[in-house]
mmCIF file of C-alpha atoms and ligand atoms in Angstrom:
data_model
loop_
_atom_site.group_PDB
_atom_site.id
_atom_site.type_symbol
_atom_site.label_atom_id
_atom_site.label_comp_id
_atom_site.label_asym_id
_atom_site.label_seq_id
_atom_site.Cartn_x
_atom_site.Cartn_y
_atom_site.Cartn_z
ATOM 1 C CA UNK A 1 9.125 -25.669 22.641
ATOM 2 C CA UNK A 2 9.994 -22.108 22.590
ATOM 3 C CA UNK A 3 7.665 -18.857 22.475
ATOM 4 C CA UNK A 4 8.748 -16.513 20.269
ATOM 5 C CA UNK A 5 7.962 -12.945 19.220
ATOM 6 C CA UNK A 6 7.262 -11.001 16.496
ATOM 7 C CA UNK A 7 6.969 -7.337 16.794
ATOM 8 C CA UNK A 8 6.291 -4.841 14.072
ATOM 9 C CA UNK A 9 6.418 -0.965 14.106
ATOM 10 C CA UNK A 10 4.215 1.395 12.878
ATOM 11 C CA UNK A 11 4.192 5.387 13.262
ATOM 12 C CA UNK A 12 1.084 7.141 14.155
ATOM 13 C CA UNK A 13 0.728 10.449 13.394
ATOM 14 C CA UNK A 14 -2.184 12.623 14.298
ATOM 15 C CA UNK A 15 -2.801 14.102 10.840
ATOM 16 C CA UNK A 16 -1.589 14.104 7.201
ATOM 17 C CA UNK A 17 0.485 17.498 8.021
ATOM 18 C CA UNK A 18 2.556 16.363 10.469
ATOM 19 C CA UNK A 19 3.834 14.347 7.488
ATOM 20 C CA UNK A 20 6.972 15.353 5.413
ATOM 21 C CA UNK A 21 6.096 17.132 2.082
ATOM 22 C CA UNK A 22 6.665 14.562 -0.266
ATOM 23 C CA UNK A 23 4.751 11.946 1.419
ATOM 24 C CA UNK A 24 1.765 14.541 1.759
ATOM 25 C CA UNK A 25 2.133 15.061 -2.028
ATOM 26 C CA UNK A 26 1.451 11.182 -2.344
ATOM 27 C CA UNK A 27 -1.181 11.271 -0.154
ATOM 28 C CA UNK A 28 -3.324 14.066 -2.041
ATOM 29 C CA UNK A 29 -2.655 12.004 -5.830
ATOM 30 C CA UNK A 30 -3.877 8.622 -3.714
ATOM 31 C CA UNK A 31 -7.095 10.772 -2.392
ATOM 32 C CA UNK A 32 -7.464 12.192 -5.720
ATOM 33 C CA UNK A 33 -7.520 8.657 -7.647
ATOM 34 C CA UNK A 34 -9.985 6.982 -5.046
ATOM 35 C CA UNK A 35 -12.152 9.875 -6.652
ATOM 36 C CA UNK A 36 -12.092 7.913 -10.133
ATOM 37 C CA UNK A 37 -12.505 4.153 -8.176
ATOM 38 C CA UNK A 38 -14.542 2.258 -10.237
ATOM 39 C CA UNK A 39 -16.571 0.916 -7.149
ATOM 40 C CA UNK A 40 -20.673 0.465 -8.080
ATOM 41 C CA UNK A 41 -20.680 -2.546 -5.469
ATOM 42 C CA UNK A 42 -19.017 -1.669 -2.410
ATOM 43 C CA UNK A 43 -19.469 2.154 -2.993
ATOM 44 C CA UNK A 44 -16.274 2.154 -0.939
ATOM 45 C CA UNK A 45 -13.810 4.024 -2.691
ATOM 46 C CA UNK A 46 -9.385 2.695 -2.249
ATOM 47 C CA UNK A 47 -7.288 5.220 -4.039
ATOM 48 C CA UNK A 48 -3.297 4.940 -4.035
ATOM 49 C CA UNK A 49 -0.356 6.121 -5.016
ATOM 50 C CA UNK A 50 3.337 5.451 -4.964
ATOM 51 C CA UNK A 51 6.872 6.831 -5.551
ATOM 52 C CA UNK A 52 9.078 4.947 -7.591
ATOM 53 C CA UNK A 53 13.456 5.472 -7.117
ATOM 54 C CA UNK A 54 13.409 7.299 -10.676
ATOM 55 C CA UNK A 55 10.819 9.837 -9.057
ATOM 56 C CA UNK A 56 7.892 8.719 -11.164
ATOM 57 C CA UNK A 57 4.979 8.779 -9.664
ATOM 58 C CA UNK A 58 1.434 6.055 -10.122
ATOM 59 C CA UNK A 59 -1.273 6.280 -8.647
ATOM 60 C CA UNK A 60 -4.316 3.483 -8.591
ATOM 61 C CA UNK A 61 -7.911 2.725 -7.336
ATOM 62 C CA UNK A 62 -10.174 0.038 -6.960
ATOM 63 C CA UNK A 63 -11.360 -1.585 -9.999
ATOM 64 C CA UNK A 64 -14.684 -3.328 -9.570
ATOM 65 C CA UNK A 65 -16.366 -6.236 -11.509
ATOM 66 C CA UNK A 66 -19.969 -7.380 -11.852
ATOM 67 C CA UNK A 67 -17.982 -11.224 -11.121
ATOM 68 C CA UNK A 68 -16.279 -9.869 -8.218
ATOM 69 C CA UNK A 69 -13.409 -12.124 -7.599
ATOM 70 C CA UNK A 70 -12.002 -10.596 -10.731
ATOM 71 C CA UNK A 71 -11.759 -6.823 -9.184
ATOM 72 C CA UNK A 72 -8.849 -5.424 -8.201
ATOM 73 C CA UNK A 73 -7.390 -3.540 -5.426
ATOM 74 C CA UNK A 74 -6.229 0.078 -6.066
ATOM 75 C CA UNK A 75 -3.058 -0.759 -4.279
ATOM 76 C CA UNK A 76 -2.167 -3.671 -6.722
ATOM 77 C CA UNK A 77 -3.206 -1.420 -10.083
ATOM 78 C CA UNK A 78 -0.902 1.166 -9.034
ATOM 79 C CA UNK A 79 1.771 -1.652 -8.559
ATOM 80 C CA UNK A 80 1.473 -4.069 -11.223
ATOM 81 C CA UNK A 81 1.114 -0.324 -13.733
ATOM 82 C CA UNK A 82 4.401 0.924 -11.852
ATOM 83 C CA UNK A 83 5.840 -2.393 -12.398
ATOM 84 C CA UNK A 84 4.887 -3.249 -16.009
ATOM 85 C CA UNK A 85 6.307 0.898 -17.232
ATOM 86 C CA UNK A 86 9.815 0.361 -14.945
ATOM 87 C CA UNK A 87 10.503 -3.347 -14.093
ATOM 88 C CA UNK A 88 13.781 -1.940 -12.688
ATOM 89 C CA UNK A 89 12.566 0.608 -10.645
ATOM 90 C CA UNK A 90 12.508 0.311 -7.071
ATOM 91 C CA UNK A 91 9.459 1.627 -5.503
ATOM 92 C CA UNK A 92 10.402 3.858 -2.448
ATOM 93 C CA UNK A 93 6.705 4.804 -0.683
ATOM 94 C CA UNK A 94 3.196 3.792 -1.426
ATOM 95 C CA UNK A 95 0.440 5.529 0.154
ATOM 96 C CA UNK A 96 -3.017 4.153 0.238
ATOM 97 C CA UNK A 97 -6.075 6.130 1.400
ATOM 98 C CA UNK A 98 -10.038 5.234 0.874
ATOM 99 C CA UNK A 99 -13.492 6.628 1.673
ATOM 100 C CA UNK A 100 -17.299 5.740 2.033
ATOM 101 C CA UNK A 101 -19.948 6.299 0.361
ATOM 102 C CA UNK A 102 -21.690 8.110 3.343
ATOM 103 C CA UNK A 103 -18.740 9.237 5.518
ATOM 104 C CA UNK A 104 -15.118 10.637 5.846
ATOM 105 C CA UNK A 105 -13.373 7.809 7.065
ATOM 106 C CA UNK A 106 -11.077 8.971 9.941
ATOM 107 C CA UNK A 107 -9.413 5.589 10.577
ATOM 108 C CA UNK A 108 -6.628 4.354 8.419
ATOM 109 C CA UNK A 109 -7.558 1.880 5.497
ATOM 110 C CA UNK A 110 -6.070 -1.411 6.116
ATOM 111 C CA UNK A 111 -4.830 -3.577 2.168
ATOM 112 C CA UNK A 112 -6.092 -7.085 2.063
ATOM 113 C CA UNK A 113 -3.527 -10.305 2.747
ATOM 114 C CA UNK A 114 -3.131 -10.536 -1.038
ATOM 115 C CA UNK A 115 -2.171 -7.035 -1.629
ATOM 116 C CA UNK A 116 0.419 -7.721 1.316
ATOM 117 C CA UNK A 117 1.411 -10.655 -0.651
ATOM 118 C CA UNK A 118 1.802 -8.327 -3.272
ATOM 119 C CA UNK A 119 4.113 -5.838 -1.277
ATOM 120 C CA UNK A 120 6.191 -7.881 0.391
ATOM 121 C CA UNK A 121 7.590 -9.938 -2.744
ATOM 122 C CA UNK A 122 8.276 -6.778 -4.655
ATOM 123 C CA UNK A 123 9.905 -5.702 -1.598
ATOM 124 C CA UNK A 124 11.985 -9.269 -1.554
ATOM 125 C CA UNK A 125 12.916 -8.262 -5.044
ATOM 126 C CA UNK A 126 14.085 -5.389 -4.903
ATOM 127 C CA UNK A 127 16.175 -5.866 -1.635
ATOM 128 C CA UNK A 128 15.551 -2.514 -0.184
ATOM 129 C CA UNK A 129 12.417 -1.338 1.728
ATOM 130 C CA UNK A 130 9.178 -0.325 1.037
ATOM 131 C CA UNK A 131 7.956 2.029 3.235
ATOM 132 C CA UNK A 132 3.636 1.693 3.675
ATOM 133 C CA UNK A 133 1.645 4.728 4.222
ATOM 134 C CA UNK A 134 -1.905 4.011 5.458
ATOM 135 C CA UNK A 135 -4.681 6.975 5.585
ATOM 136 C CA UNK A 136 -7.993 7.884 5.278
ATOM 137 C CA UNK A 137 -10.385 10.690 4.086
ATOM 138 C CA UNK A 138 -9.119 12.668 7.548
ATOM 139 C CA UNK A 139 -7.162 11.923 10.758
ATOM 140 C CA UNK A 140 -4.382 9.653 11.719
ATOM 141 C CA UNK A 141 -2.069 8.003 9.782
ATOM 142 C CA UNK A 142 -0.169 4.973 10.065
ATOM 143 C CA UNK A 143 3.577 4.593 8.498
ATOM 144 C CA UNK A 144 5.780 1.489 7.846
ATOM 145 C CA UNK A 145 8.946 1.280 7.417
ATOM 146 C CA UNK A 146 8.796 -1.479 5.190
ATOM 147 C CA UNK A 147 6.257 -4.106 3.637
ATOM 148 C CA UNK A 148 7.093 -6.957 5.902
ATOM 149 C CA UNK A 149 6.050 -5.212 8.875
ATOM 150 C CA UNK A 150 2.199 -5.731 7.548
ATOM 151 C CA UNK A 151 2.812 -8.808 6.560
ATOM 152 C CA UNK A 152 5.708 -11.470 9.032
ATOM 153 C CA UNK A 153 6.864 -14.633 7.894
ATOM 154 C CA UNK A 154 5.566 -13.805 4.066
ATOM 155 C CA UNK A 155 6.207 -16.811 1.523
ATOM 156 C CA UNK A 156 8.943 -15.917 -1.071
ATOM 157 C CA UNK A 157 9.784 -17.822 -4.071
ATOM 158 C CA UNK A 158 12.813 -19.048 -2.836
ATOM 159 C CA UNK A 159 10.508 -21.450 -0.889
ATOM 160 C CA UNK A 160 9.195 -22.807 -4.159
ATOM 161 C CA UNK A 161 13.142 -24.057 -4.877
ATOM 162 C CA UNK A 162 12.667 -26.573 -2.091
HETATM 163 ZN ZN1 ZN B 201 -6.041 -5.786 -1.721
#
């Protein structure tokens, strides 16, 4: 038996303008669409928005449902919209950003496992990284170099060959 380790990497920064300018353009169009969340059960509102290679720009939010399992993350509707307009497109940044009902969230959101899921097989497809850009109403900021750091040892399709 061996112990092995996986590390991942993630840079902090204190607020969103310490960022460079294009990533805090993303991050105002992902705080602007968590405005427009369709969220009447959590009240907590996801907003995102990502840069694709061709410089198009989507942005996303939480889409609730009165059966909730069939919601869906603002994350994945910016995605699977970016994805169904320019198949061939590789997606350079996506920034994701939330807020309360009652408070200015100061910590950075965090996507679910199957938004990860999500992230790291586009990234698989498209063969070049993903960076991940995690914020909140204010404060600190996390960025990613790629998908796979939020989500080690992800299952690919090339599994499903086996
Ligand atoms: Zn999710």
């Amino acid at each position: 038996m061996e112990t092995k380790e996986l590390r991942i990497f993630v840079y902090e920064y204190k607020s969103v303008d310490e960022l460079p300018a294009e990533d805090q353009k993303l991050v105002k169009i992902a705080r602007e669409a968590a405005k427009n969340a369709y969220a009447p059960y959590s009240k907590f509102h996801v907003g995102a928005a990502l840069l694709l290679e061709n410089n198009e720009i989507f942005s996303g939010n939480n889409q609730e449902n009165a059966s909730f399992p069939v919601g869906l993350c603002a994350e994945r509707v910016a995605l699977f919209a970016a994805h169904a307009q320019y198949p061939e497109s590789k997606i350079k940044t996506l920034v994701i950003t939330a807020s309360g009902s009652r408070q200015v969230l100061e910590t950075p959101v965090s996507p679910c496992g199957s938004c990860r899921q999500v992230f790291t097989e586009f990234e698989h497809e498209q063969q070049e990284p993903m960076r991940i850009i995690l914020a909140s109403g204010r404060g600190k900021i996390f960025v990613f170099d790629n998908a796979e750091n939020l989500l080690p040892l992800s299952f690919f399709s090339d599994q499903l060959k086996h």
